[in-house]
Coordinates of C-alpha atoms and ligand atoms in Angstrom, one line a residue:
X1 CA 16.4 10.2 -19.9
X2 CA 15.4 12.1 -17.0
X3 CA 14.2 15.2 -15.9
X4 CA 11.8 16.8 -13.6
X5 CA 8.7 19.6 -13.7
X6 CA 11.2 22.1 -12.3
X7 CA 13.0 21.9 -15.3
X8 CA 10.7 24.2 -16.8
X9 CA 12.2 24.3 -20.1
X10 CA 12.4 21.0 -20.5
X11 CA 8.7 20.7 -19.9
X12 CA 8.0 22.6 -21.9
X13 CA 9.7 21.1 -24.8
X14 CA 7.8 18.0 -24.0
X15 CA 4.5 20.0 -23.7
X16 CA 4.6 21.2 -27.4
X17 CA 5.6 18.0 -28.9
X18 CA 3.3 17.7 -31.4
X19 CA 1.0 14.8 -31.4
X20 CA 2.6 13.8 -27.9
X21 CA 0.6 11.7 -25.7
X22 CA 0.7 10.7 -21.6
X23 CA -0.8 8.9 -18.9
X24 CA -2.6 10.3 -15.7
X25 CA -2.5 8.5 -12.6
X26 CA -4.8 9.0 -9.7
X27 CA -3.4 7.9 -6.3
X28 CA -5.7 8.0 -3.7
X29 CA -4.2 7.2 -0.9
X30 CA -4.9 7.6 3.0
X31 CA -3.8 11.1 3.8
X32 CA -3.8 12.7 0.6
X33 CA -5.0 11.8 -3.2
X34 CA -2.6 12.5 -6.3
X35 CA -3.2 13.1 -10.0
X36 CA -0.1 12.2 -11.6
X37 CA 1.7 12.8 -15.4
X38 CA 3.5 10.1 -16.6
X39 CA 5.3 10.5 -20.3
X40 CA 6.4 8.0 -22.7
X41 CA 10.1 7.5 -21.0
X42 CA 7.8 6.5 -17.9
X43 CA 9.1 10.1 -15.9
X44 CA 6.6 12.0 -14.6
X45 CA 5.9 15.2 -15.8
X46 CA 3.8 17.1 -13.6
X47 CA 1.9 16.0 -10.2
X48 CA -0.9 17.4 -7.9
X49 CA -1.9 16.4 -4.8
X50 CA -4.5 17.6 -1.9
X51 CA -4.4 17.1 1.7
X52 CA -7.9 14.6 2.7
X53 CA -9.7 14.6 6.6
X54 CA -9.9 11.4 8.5
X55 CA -12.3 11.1 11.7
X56 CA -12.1 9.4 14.7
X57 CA -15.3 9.3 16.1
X58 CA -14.7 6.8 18.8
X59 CA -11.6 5.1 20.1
X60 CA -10.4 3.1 17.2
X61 CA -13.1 3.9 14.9
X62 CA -11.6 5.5 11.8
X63 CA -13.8 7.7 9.0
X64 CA -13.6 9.3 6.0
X65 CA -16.3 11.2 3.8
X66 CA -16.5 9.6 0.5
X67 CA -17.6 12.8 -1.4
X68 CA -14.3 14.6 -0.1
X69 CA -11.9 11.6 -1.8
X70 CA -14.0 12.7 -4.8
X71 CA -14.0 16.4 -5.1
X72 CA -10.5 16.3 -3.8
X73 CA -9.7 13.5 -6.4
X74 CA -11.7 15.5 -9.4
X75 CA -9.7 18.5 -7.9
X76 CA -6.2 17.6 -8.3
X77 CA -7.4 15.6 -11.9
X78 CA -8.0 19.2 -12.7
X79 CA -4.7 20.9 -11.1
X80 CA -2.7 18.9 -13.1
X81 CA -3.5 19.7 -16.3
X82 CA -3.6 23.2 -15.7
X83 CA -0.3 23.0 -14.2
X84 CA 1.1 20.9 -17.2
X85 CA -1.2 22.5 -19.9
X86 CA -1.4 18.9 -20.6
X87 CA -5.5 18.3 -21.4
X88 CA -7.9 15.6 -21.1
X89 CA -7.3 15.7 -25.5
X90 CA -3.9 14.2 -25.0
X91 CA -4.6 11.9 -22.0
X92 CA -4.2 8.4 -23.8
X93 CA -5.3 6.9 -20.5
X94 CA -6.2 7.1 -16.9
X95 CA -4.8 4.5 -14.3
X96 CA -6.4 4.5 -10.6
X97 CA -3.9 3.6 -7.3
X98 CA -6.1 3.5 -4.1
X99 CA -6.1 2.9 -0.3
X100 CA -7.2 -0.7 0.3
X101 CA -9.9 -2.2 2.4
X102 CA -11.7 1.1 3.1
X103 CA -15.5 0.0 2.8
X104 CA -18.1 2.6 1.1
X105 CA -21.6 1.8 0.7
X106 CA -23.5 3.8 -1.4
X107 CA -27.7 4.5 -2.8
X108 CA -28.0 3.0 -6.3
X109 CA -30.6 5.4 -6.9
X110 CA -29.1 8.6 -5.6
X111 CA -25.6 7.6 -5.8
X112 CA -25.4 8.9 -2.2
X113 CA -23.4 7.2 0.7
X114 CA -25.3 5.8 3.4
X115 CA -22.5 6.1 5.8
X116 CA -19.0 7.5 5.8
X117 CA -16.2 5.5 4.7
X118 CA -15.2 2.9 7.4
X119 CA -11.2 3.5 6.8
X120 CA -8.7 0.1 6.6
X121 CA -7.5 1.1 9.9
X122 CA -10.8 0.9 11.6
X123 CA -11.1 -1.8 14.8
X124 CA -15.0 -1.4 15.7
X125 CA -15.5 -5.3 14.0
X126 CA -13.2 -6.6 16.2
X127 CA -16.4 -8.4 18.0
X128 CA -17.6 -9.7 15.0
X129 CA -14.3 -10.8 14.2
X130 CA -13.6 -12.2 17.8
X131 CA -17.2 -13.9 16.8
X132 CA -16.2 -15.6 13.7
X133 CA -13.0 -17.1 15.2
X134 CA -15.0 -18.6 18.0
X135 CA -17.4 -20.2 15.9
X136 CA -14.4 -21.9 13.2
X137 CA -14.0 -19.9 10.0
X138 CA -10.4 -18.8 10.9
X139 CA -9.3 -21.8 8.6
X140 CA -12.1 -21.4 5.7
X141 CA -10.9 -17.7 5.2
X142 CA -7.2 -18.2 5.4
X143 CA -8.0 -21.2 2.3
X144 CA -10.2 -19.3 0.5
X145 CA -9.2 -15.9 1.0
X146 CA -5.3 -15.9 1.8
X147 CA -6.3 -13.5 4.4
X148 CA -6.0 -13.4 8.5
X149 CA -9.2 -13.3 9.7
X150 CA -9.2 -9.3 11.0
X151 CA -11.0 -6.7 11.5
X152 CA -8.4 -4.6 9.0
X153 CA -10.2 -6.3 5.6
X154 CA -13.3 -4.8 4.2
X155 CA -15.4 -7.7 4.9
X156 CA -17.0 -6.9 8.7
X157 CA -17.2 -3.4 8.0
X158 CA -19.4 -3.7 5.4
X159 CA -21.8 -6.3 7.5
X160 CA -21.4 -3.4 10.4
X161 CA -22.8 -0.6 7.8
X162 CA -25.5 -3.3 7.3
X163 CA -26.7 -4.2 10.9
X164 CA -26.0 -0.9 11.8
X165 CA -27.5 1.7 9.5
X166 CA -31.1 2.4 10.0
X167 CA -32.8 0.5 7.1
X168 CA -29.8 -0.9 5.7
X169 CA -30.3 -4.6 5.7
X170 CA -33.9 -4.0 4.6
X171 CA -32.3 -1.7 1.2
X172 CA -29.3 -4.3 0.6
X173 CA -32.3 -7.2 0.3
X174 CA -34.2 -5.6 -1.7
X175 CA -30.7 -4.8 -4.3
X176 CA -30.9 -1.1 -3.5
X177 CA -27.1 -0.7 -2.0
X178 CA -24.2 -0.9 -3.7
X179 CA -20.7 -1.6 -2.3
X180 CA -16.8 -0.3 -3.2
X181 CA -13.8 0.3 -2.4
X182 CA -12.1 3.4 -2.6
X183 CA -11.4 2.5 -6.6
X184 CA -14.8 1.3 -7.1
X185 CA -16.7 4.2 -5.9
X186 CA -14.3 6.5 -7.9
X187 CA -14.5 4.4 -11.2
X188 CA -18.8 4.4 -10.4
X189 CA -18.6 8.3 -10.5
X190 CA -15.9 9.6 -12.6
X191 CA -18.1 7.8 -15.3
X192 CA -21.2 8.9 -14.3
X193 CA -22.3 6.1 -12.9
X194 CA -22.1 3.5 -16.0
X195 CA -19.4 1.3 -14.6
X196 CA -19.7 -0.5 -11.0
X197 CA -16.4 -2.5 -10.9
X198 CA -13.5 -3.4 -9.1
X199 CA -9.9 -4.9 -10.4
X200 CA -8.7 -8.3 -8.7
X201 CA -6.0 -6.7 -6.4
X202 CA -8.8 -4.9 -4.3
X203 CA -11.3 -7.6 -4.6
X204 CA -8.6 -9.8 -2.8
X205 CA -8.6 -7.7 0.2
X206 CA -12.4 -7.8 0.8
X207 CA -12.4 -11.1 2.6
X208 CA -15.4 -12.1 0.4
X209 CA -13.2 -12.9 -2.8
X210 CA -11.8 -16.5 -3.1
X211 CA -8.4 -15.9 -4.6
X212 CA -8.1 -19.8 -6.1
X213 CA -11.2 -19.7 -8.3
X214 CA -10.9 -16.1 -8.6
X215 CA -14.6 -15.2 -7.7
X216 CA -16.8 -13.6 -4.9
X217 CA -16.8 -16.3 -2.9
X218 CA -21.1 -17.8 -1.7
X219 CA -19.9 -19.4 1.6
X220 CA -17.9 -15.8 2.5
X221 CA -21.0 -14.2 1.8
X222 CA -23.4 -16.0 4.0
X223 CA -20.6 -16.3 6.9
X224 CA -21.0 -12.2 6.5
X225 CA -25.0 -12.0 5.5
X226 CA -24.3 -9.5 2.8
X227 CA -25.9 -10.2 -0.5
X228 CA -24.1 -10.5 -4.0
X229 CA -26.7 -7.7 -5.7
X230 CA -24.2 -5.3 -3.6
X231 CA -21.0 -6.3 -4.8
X232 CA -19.1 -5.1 -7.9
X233 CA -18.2 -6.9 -11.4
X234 CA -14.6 -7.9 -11.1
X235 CA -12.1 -7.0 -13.6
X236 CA -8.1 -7.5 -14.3
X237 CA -6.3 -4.5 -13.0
X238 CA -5.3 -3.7 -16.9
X239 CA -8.7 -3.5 -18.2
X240 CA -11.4 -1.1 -19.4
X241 CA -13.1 0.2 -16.8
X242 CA -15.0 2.5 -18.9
X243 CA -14.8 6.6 -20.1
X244 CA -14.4 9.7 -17.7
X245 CA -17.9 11.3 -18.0
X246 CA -17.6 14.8 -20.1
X247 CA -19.1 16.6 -17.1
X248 CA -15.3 15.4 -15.4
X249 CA -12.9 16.3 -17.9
X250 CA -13.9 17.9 -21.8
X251 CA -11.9 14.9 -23.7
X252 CA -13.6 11.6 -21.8
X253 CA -10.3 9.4 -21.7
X254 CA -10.6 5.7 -20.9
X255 CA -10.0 4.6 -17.2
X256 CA -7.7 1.8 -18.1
X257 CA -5.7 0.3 -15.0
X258 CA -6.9 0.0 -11.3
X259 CA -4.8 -1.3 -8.6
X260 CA -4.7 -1.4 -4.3
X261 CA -1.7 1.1 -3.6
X262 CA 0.8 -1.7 -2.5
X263 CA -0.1 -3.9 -5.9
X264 CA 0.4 -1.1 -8.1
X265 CA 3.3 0.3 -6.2
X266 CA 4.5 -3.8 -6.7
X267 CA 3.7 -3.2 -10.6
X268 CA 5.6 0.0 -10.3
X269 CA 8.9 -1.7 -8.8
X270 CA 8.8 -3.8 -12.3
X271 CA 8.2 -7.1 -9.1
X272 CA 6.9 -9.2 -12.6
X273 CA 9.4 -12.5 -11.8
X274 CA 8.7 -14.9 -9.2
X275 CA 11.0 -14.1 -6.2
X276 CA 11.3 -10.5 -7.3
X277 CA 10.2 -8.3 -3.9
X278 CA 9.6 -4.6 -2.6
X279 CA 9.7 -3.3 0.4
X280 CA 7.8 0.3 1.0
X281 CA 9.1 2.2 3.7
X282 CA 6.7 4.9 4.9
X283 CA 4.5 5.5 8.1
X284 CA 5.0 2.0 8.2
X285 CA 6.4 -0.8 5.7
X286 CA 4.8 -2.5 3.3
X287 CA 6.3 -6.1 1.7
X288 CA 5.3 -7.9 -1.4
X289 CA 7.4 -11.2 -2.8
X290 CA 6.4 -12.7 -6.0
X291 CA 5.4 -16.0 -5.4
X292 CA 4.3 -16.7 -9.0
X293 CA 0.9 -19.1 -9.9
X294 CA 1.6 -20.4 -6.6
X295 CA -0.7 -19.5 -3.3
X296 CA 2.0 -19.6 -0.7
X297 CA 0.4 -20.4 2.7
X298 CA 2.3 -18.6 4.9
X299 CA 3.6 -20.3 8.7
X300 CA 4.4 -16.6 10.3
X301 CA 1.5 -14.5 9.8
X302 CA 2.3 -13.7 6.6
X303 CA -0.8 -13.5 4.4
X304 CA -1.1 -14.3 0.7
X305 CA -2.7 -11.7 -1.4
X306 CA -2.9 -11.5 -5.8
X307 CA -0.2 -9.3 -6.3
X308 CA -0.4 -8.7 -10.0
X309 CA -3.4 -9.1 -12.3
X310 CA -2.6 -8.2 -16.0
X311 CA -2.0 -9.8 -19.3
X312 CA -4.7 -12.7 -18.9
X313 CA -2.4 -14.0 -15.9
X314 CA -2.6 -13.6 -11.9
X315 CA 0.8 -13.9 -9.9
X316 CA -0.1 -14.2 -6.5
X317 CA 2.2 -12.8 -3.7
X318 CA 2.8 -13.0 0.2
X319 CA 2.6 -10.3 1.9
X320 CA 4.3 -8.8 5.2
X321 CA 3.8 -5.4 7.2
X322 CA 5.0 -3.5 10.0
X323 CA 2.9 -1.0 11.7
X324 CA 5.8 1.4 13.3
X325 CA 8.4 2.2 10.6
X326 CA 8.9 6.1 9.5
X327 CA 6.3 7.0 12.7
X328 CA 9.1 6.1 14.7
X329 CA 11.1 9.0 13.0
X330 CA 8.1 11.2 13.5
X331 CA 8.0 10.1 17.2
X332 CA 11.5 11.0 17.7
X333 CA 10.3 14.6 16.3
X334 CA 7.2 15.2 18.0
X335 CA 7.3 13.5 21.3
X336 CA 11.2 13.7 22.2
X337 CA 11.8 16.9 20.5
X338 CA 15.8 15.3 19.8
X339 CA 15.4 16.3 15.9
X340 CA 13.6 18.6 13.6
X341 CA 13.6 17.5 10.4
X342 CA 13.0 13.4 9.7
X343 CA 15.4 13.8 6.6
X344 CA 18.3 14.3 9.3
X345 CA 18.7 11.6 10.2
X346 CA 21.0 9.8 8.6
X347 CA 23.2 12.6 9.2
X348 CA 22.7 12.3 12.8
X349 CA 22.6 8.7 13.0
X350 CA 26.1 8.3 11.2
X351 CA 27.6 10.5 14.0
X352 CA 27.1 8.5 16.7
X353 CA 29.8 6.3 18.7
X354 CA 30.6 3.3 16.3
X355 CA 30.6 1.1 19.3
X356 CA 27.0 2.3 20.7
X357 CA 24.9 -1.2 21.1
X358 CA 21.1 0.9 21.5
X359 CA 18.0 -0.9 20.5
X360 CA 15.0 0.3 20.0
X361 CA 11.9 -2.0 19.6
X362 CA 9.3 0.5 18.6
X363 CA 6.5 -2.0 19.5
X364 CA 4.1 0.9 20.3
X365 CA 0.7 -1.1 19.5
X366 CA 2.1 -4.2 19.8
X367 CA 4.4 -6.7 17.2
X368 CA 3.2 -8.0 13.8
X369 CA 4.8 -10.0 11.6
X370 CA 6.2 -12.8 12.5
X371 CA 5.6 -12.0 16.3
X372 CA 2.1 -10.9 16.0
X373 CA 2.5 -10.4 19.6
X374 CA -0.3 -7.6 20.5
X375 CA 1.2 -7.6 24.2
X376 CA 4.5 -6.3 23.5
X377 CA 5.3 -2.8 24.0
X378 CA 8.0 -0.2 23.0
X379 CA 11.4 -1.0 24.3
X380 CA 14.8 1.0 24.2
X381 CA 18.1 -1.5 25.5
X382 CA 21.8 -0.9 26.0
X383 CA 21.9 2.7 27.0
X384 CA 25.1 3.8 29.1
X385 CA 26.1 7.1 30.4
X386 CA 27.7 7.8 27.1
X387 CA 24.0 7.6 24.5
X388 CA 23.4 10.5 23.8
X389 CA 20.5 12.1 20.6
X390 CA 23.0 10.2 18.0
X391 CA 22.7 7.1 19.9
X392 CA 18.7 7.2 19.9
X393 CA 18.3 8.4 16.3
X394 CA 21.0 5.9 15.2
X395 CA 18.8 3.2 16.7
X396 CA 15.5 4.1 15.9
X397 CA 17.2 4.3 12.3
X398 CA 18.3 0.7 12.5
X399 CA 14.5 -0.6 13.8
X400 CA 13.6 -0.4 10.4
X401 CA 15.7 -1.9 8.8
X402 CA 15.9 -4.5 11.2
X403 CA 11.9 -5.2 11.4
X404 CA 12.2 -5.3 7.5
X405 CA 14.8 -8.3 8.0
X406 CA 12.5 -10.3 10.3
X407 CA 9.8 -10.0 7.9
X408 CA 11.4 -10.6 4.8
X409 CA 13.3 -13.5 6.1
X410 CA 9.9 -15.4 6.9
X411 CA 9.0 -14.5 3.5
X412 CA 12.1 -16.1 2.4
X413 CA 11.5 -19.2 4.8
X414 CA 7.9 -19.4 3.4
X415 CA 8.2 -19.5 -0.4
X416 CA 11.5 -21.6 -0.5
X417 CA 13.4 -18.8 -2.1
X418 CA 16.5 -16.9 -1.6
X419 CA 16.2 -12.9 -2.6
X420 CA 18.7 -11.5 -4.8
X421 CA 17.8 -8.6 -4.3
X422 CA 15.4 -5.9 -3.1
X423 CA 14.0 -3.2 -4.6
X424 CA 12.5 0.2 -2.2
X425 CA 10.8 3.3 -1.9
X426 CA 8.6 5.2 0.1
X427 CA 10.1 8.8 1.9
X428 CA 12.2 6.8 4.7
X429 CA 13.8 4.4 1.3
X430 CA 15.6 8.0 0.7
X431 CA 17.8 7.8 4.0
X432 CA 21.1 6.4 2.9
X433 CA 22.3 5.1 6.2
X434 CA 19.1 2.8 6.8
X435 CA 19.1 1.4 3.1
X436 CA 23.1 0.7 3.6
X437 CA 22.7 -1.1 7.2
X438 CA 19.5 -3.3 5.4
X439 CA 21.9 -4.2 2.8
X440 CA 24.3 -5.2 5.1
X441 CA 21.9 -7.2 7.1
X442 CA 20.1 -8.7 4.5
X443 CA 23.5 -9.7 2.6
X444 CA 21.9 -8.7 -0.8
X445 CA 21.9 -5.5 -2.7
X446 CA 19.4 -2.8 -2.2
X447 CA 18.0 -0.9 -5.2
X448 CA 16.4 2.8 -4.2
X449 CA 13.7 3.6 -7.6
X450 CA 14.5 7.1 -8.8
X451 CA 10.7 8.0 -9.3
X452 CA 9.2 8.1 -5.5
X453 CA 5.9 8.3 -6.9
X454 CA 6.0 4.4 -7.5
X455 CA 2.5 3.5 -6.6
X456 CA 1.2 6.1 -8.9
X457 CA 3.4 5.3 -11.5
X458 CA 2.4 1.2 -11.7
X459 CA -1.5 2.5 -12.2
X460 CA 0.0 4.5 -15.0
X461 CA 2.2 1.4 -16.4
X462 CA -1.5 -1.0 -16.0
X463 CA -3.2 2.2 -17.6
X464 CA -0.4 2.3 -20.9
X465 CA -0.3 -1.0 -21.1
X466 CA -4.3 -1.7 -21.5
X467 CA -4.3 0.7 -24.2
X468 CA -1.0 0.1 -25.8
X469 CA 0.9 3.4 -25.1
X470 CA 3.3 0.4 -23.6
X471 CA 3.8 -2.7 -25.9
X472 CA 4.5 -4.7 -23.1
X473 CA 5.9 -5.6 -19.6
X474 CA 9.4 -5.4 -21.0
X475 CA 9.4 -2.4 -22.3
X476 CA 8.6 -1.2 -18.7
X477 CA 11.1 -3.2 -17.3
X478 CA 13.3 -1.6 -19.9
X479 CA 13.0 2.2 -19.1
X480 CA 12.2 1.3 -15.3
X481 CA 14.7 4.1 -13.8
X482 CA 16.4 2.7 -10.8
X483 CA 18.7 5.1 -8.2
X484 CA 21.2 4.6 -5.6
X485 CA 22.2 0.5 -5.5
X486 CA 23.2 0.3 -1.8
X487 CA 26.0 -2.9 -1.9
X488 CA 26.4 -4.9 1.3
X489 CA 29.8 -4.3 2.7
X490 CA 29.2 -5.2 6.9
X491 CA 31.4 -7.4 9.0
X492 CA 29.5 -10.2 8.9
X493 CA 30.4 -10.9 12.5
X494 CA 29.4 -8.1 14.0
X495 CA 26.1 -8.3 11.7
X496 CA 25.2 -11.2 13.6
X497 CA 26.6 -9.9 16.4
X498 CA 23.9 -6.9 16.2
X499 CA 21.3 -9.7 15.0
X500 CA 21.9 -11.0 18.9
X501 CA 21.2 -7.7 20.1
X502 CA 18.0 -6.6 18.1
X503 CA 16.2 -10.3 19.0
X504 CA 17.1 -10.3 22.7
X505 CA 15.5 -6.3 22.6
X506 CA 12.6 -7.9 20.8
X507 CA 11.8 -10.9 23.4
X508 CA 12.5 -8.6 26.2
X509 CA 9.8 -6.0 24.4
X510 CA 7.4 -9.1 25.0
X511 CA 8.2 -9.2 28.6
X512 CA 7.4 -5.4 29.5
X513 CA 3.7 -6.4 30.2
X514 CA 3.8 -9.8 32.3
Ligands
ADP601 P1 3.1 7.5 3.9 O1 2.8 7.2 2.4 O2 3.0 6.3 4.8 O3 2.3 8.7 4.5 P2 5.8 8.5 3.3 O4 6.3 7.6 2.2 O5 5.5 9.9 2.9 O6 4.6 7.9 4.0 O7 6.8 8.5 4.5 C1 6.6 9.3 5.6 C2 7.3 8.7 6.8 O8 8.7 8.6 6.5 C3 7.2 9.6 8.0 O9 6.9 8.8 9.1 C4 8.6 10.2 8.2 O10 9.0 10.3 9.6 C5 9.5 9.2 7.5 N1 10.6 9.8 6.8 C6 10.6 10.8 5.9 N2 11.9 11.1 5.4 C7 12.7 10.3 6.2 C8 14.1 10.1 6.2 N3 14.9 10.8 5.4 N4 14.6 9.2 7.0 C9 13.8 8.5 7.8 N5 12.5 8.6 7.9 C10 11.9 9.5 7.0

């Protein structure tokens, strides 16, 4: 059963059933936060979302202000139901879906930031990062944490709020600071202040939570000289979290699920079996694998993260991304000017010369995984007199998917195990010609979600299930709506042929800067 808020009748037939009940989810993600509607059948039934600023104050320094992810997060909480009529009475529960590693440190008196929030794409630790290396905790993080030891976790941001902020170390002594992440400081206000928690998923990404014994870790905290009194009470991601505050929303519903974006968006994707994986494509790509109870220690640059945490149990996953992914769509728009509308191109791409051998390695700041070559720059091979805008978009099409089979056959390498299949979403999972050229490549089928909203929709699925609007993970499993199955159906010749191509483009993309 599916339908759509367009389908206004069918809304509201849903809308006046009596005694109905629904989940809201809250996505707060980098660019914009969501408020979400999810229904018994799992389909969401109305959504909201707002725009958020991000600051650059100095060359690779990244902010936001944590008071406008609030408002605009209470905003769009309140959008939704009036676009729905569905009120904060029929809200069983509340599930939260958040950019990771973003640091916020706030006043535990006022409840006032002391800085902005440093965003997860922020570079100004690099120093203290470059620091830590040099004196030998790359090993002791990697063990304890799963994590690459990198300026990207929220670890050396929050130690640069502290040495940095006038009076800052002096307040977080004395046990007058508190710390969060994104979740954290929206579960601390949405209930007035009466919860100060975090779920496992984003305490894995602070660099200061030991993922084997599943606690904030001593020996992390003294490598960073932050004190404990500033951290939050860790929680599973399907817990209670508390009540919305009544000056929020009229009805105070339970917050009941809390997740990193790429976690719940793994929860979404149904990713419960070991093996089971997703791939995200958007500005970039995101990859999770279940590994299971097992920490897989990853030998290319992969790192190991908790993937889920709900029902008493932790499966740990490994975890792969690629920086340039959709952008490279977005480039093709903005710099070159050769399309207008990213949702073109597979239109385009499937016009161009069957023969055309073009590759483009969009290594614009450098390769990660498994090159983790920062060096490498952007490279375009094999053009003749003949490429023409087909021949470009074709390729920069076929980057993607190609980047994604690099990664996900390290994952593969790592963890000992074969996928069967893989399972996608994100804006660029809804261009047919990439998801039918990763199938072929990959050799496995590939399984498009009908819901794009999949990040928002696993908080909603760690929200139901908490309070038992869902029995259990099967019954999640069992209305999961999947769409287009993409079957591979390449020569595989000239699949390995292409393989040939795209790796010689990649070391040559590792030459441009000798
Ligand atoms: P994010 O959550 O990272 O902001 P989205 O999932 O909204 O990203 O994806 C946006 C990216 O996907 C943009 O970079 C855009 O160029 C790309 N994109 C959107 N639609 C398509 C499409 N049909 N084909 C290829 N790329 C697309």
């Amino acid at each position: 059963m599916a339908y759509s808020l367009n389908d206004i009748g069918l809304v509201d037939r849903v809308r006046n059933l009596p005694g109905s009940s629904y989940i809201m989810a809250l996505d707060s993600g980098t660019t914009s936060v969501r408020a979400i509607i999810v229904d018994e059948y799992d389909c969401i039934v109305a959504q909201a979302s707002k725009p958020i600023h991000t600051m650059y104050p100095q060359s690779g320094w990244v902010e936001q202000d944590p008071m406008e992810i609030l408002a605009s997060q209470i905003a769009v909480m309140a959008e939704v139901q009036f676009k729905s009529g569905i009120h904060s009475d029929r809200i069983a529960a509340i599930g939260i879906s958040n950019q990771r590693e973003t640091c916020i440190v706030w006043d535990r008196d006022s409840g006032q930031p002391i800085y902005n929030a440093i965003g997860w794409q922020c570079r100004r630790t690099a120093p203290i990062v470059d620091e830590l290396i040099a004196e030998g905790y790359e090993d002791m993080v990697r063990e304890k944490t799963g994590l690459k030891l990198d300026p990207y976790f929220s670890g050396t941001k929050i130690k640069w709020i502290l040495d940095n902020v006038s009076g800052a170390r002096e307040a977080a002594e004395a046990g007058e600071l508190m710390f969060g992440t994104v979740d954290t400081w929206l579960i601390y206000n949405l209930t007035g202040g009466l919860v100060y928690a975090t779920d496992m998923t984003n305490a894995s990404r602070t660099m200061l939570y030991n993922i084997n014994t599943l606690e904030w870790d001593d020996e992390l905290l003294e490598m960073l000289d932050i004190p404990r009194s500033m951290l939050p009470e860790v929680r599973w991601s399907s817990d209670d979290f508390g009540f919305v505050s009544s000056e929020v929303m009229t009805h105070t519903p339970p917050i009941a699920g809390v997740a990193g974006d790429q976690q719940a968006s793994f929860f979404g994707h149904c990713c419960f079996e070991r093996g089971d994986t997703k791939n995200t494509y958007g500005t970039g790509c995101f990859m999770l694998m279940n590994t299971g109870d097992e920490i897989v220690r990853s030998d290319n640059g992969l790192i190991s993260t908790i993937g889920i945490a709900e029902g008493g149990k932790v499966s740990y996953a490994l975890e792969g991304s690629i920086f340039h992914a959709g952008s490279v769509i977005q480039w093709l728009r903005d710099k070159l000017g050769i399309i207008s509308d990213a949702r073109d191109t597979a239109a385009i791409a499937r016009a161009a010369a069957a023969d055309d051998e073009c590759y483009l390695v969009p290594a614009f700041s450098g390769l990660g995984a498994p090159w983790w070559d920062p060096s490498a720059r952007g490279i375009i091979t094999g053009l003749t007199a003949a490429s023409d805008r087909a021949t470009l978009v074709r390729a920069a099409c076929e980057s993607m998917a190609y980047q994604s089979f690099d990664v996900l056959r390290s994952m593969e390498a790592d963890a000992g195990m074969k996928l069967s299949e893989l399972s996608v979403d994100g804006a660029a999972s809804r261009n047919d010609f990439i998801m039918q050229f990763q199938a072929d490549l990959l050799g496995i089928p590939v399984v498009q979600t009908e819901a794009v909203e999949t990040t928002a929709l696993g908080a909603a699925y760690l929200a139901g299930l908490a309070v038992g609007f869902w029995e259990d993970r099967s019954e999640l499993a069992a209305d999961h709506a999947l769409g287009e199955r993409f079957w591979p159906k390449g020569d595989p010749e000239d699949i390995a042929h292409r393989l040939s191509g795209w790796h010689d483009a990649v070391a040559r993309s590792r030459t441009v800067i000798q």
